[in-house]
Coordinates of C-alpha atoms in Angstrom, one line a residue:
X1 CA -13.5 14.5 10.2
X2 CA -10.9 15.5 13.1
X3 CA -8.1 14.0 10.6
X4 CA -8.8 16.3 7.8
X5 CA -8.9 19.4 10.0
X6 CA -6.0 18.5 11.0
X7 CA -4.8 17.9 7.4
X8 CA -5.9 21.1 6.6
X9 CA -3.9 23.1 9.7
X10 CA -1.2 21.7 9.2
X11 CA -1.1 22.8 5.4
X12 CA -2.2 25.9 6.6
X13 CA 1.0 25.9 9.1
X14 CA 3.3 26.3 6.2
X15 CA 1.3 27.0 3.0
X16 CA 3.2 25.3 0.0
X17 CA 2.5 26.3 -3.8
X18 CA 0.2 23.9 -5.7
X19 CA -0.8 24.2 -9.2
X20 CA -4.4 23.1 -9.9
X21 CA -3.8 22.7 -14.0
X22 CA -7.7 22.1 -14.7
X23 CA -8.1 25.9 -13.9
X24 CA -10.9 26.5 -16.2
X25 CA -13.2 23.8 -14.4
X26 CA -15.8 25.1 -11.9
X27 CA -15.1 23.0 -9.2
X28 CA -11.4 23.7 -9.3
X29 CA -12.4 28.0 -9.4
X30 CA -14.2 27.1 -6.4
X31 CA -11.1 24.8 -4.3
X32 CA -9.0 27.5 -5.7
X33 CA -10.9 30.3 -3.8
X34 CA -11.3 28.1 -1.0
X35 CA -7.6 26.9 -0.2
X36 CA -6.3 31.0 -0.6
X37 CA -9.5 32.1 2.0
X38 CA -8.2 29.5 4.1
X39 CA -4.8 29.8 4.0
X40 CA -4.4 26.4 3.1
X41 CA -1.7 26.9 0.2
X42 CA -0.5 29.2 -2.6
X43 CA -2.4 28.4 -5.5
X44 CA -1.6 28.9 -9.8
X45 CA -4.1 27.3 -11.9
X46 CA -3.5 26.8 -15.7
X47 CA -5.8 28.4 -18.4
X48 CA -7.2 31.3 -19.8
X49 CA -7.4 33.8 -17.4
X50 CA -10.6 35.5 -19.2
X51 CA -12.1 32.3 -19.0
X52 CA -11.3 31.7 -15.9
X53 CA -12.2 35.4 -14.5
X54 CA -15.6 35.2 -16.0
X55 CA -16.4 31.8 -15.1
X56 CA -15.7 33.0 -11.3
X57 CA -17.8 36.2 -11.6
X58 CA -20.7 34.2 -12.8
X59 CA -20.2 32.2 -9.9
X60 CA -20.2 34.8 -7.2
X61 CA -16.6 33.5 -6.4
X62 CA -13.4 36.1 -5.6
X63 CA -9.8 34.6 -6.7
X64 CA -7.9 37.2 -5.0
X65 CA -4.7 35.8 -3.9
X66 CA -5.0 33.1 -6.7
X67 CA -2.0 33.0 -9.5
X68 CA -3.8 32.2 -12.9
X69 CA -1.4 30.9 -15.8
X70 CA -1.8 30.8 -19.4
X71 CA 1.1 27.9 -20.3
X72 CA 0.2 28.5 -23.8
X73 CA 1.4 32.0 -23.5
X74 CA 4.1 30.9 -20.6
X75 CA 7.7 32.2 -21.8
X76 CA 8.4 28.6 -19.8
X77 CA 6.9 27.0 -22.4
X78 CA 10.3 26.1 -24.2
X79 CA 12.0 25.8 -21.8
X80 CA 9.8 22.9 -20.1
X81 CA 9.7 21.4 -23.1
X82 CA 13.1 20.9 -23.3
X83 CA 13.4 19.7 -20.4
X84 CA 10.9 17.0 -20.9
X85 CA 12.8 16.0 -24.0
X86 CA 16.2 15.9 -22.4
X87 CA 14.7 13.5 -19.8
X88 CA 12.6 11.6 -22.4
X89 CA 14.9 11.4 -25.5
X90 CA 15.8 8.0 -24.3
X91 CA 12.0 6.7 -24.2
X92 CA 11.7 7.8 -27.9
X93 CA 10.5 11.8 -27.4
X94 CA 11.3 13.6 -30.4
X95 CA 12.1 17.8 -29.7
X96 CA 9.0 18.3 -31.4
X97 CA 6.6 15.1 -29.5
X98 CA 7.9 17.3 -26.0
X99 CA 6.9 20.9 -27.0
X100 CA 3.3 19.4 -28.4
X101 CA 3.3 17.3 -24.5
X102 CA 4.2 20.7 -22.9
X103 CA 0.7 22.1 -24.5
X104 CA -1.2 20.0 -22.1
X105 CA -2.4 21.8 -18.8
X106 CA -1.4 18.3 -17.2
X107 CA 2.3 18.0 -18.2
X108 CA 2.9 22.0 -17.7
X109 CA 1.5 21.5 -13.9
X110 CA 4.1 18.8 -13.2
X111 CA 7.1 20.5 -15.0
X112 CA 6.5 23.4 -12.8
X113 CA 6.5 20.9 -10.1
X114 CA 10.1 18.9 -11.3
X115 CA 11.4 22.6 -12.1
X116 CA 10.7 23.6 -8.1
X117 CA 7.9 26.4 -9.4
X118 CA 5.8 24.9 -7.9
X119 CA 5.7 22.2 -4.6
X120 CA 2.8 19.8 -5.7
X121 CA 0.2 19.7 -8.4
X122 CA -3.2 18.4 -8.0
X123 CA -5.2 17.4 -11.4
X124 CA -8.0 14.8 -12.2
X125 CA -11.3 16.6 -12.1
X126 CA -11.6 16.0 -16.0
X127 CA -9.0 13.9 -16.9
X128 CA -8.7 10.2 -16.3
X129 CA -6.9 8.8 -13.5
X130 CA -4.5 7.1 -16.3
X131 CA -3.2 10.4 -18.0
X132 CA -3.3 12.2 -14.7
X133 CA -0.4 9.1 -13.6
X134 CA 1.2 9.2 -16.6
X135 CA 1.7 13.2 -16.7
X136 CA 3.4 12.7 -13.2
X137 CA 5.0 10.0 -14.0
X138 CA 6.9 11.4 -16.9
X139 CA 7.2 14.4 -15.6
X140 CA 8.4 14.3 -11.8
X141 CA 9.7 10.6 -12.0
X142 CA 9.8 7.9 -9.4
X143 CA 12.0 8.8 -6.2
X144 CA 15.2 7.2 -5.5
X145 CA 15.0 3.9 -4.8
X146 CA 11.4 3.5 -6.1
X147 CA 10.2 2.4 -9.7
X148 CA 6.8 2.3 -9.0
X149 CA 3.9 4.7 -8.8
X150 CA 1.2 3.7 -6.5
X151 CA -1.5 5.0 -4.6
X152 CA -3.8 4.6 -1.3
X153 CA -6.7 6.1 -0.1
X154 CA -7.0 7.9 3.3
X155 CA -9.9 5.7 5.4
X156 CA -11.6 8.4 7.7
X157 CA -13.3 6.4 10.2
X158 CA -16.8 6.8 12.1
X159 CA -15.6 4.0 14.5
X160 CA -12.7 5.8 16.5
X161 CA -11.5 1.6 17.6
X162 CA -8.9 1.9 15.0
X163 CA -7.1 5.1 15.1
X164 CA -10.0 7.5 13.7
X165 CA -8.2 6.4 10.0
X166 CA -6.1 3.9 8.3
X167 CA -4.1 3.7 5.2
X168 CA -5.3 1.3 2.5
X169 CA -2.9 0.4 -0.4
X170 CA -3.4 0.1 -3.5
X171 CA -6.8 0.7 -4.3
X172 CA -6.5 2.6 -7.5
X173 CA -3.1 2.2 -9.7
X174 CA -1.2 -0.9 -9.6
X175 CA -3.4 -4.0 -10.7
X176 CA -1.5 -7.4 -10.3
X177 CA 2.0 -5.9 -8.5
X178 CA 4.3 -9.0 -8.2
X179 CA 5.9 -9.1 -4.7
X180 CA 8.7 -6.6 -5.5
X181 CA 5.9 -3.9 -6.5
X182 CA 3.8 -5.0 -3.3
X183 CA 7.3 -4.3 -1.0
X184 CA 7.6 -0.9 -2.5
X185 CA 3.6 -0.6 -2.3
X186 CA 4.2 -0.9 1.3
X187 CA 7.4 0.9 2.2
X188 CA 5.6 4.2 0.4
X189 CA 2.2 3.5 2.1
X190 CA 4.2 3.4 5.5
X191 CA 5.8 6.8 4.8
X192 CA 2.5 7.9 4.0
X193 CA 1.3 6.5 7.1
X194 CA 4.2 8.7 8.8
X195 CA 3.0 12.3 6.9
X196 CA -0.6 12.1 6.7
X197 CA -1.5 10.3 10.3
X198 CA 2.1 10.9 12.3
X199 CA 1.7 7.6 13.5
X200 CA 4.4 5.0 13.9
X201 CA 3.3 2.7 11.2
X202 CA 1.7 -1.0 11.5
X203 CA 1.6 -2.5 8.0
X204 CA -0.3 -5.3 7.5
X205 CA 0.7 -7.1 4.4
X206 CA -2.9 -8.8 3.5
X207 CA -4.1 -12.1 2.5
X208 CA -6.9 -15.1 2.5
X209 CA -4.4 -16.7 4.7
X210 CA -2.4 -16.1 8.6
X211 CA 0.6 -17.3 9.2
X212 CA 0.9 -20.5 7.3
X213 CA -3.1 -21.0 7.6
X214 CA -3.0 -21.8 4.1
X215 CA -0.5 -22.7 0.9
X216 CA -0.9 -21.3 -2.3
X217 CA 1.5 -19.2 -4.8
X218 CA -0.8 -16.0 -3.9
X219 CA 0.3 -16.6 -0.6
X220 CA 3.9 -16.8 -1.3
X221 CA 3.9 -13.4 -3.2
X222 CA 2.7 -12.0 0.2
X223 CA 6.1 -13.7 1.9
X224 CA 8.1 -12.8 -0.4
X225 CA 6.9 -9.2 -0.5
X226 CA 7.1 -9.3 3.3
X227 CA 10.6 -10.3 3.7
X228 CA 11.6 -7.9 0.8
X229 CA 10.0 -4.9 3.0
X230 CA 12.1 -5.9 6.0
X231 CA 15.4 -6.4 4.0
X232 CA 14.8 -2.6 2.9
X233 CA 13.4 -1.0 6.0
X234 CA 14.4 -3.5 9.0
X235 CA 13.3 -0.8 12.0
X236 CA 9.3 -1.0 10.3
X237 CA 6.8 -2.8 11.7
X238 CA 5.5 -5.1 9.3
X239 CA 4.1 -8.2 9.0
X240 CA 2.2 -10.9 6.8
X241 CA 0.7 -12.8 5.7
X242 CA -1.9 -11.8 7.7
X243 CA -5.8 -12.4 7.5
X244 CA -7.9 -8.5 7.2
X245 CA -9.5 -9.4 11.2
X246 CA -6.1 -10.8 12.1
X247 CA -4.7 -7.4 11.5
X248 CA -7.6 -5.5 13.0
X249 CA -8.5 -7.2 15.7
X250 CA -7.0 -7.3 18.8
X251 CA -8.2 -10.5 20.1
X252 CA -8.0 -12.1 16.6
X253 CA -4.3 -10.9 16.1
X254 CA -3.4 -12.5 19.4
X255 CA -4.8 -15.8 18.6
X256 CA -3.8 -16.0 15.0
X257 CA -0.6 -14.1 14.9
X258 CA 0.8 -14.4 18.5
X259 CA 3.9 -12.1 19.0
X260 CA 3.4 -9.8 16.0
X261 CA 4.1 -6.8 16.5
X262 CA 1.0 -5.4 13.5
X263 CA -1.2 -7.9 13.9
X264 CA -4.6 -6.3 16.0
X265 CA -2.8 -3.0 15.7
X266 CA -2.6 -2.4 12.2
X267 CA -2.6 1.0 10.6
X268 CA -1.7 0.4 7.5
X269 CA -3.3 -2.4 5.1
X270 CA -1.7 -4.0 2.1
X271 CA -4.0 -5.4 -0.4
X272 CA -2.6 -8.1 -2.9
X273 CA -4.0 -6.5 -5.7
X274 CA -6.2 -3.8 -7.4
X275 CA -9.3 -6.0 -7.2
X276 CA -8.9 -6.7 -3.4
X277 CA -8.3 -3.1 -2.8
X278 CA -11.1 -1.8 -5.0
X279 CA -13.5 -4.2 -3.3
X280 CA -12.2 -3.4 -0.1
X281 CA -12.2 0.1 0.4
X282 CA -15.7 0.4 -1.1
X283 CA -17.1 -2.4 1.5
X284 CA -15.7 0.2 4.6
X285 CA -16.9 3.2 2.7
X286 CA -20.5 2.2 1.9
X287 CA -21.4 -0.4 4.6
X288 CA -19.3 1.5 7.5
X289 CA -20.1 5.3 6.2
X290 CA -16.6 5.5 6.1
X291 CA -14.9 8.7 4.3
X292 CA -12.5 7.2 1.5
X293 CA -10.2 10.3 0.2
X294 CA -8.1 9.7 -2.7
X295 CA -7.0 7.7 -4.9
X296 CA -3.6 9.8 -3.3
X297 CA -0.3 8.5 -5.5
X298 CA 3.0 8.1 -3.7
X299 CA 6.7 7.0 -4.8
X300 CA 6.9 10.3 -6.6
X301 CA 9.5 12.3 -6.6
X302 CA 7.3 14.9 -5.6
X303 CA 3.8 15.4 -4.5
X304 CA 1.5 14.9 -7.8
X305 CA -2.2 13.5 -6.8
X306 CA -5.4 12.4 -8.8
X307 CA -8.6 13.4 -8.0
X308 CA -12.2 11.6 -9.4
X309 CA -13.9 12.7 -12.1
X310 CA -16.8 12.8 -9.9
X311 CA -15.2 14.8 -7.3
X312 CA -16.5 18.3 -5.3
X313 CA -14.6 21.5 -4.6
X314 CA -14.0 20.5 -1.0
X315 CA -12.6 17.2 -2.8
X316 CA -10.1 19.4 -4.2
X317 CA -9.6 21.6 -1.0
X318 CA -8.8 18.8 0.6
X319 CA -6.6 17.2 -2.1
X320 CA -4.3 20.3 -2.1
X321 CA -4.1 20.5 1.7
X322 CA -3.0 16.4 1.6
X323 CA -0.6 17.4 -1.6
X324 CA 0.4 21.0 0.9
X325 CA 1.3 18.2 3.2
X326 CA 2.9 15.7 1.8
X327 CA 5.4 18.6 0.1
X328 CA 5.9 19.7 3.8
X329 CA 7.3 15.9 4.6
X330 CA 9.6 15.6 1.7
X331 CA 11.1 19.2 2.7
X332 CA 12.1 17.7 6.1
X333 CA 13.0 14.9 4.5
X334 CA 15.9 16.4 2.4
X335 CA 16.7 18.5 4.5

């Protein structure tokens, strides 16, 4: 767990604002409390604050320091939602289609976040990954040069071999990305790589196949989407197609890949698609007690991130100090 805690200092370093916009949810009263105690950000989480208040006293749980909005109430409220419909006119958003959107918790959060209230939003405890996506999505936007969402999960590892953690991408978004989508898939993943580990990244674009090993259109795409990611971003070390041990394992990379400069040292894996991802990071997790923590979205604008229905408070501590720190990166970034 050395990688969260250091997650979680570093957010604590230079505590940004995130707004948890399922404030009315037990588990996110809890995180809330939790991330304020431990200095990990500033929090505001959306709903009614008598709810809210009474929910936390029945569960023994202080919120001192913790912002709680009412966006129903919010003199924002038209303002955000005209906004969303100057930036959404041209999809079809009617005035009155954005001040209805503005009602939802979800789509308030992350117009706080694309009005710079607020550095990062974290939502997903009760709402499915697919309108969690969509409120950032339309909300925040994709960043320049980006026109795709994605995501990756953060791979805590028992086995220290490989780093203590790698990046796997995408696991949780972007089901059949052609070999554009998998380029921009892996130049995000790699600045990921960069915020969240402050590693140099080794992106291994994945396949059934090594270097030529075998011929087929899937392996093509992986080429293709290879070449594409060093056209963009010539100074990153990537490389593919490459087999999962070829980009693992040292001895295997050698042999199967010699002269790469990822293969054996990999830090950052590139599935083909959703299926391979799903399947993969669910293998390390459950057969190699791995911690898998996300599904964490990147090529946003801003920091927006999903959490699983399923999830715990800690989840969502840790999901706001990962959100806390990915806000820090883009801040030294445009700077």
């Amino acid at each position: 767990m050395q990688v969260l805690e250091r997650i979680r200092a570093r957010a604590a370093s230079d505590p940004k604002h995130i707004v948890l916009p399922e404030g009315e949810d037990e588990r996110t009263i809890r995180a809330a409390s939790m991330c304020v105690a431990e200095r990990i950000a500033k929090i505001t989480m959306i709903g009614l604050e008598q709810t809210i208040r009474d929910r936390a006293s029945e569960l023994g749980i202080g919120l001192t320091g913790v912002s709680i909005l009412d966006h129903l109430r919010s003199p924002d409220l038209d303002r955000y939602a005209a906004r969303y419909h100057e930036a959404r006119r041209a999809k079809g958003v009617t005035a009155d289609e954005a001040r209805r959107q503005m009602t939802d918790p979800l789509y308030f959060g992350n117009m706080m976040v694309r009005e710079s209230r607020a550095d990062g939003s974290v939502s997903g405890a009760t709402h499915t990954t697919g309108h969690t996506v969509r409120a950032a999505l339309r909300c925040i936007g994709p960043k320049s040069g980006f026109s795709l969402v994605s995501s990756f999960f953060l791979m805590v590892l028992r086995d220290t071999q490989f780093g203590g953690a790698l990046i796997f991408a995408d696991c949780g978004v972007v089901i059949n990305p052609t070999a554009a989508q998998l380029a921009e898939i892996a130049l995000a993943s790699a600045g990921s790589a960069r915020a969240l580990l402050e590693v140099e990244p080794r992106v291994a674009m994945l396949s059934f196949s090594t270097k030529g090993s075998a011929t087929d259109p899937l392996v093509s795409k992986i080429v293709e989407a290879t070449r594409t990611v060093r056209e963009r971003e010539p100074e990153l070390f990537v490389d593919g197609e490459l087999q999962v041990d070829a980009a693992l394992v040292q001895a295997v990379g050698q042999s199967k890949a010699p002269g790469s400069p990822v293969a054996g040292r990999a830090n950052t894996l590139i599935f083909p698609n959703l299926e391979a991802g799903n399947i993969g990071y669910k293998l390390v997790e459950r057969l190699a007690g791995a911690t898998a923590i996300g599904p964490i979205l990147q090529g946003l604008d801003r920091p927006a991130n999903d959490l699983s229905r399923g999830c715990t408070a800690e989840d969502i501590r840790d999901a706001v100090a990962i959100t806390a720190v990915q806000a820090q990166a883009l801040n030294l970034h445009r700077q």
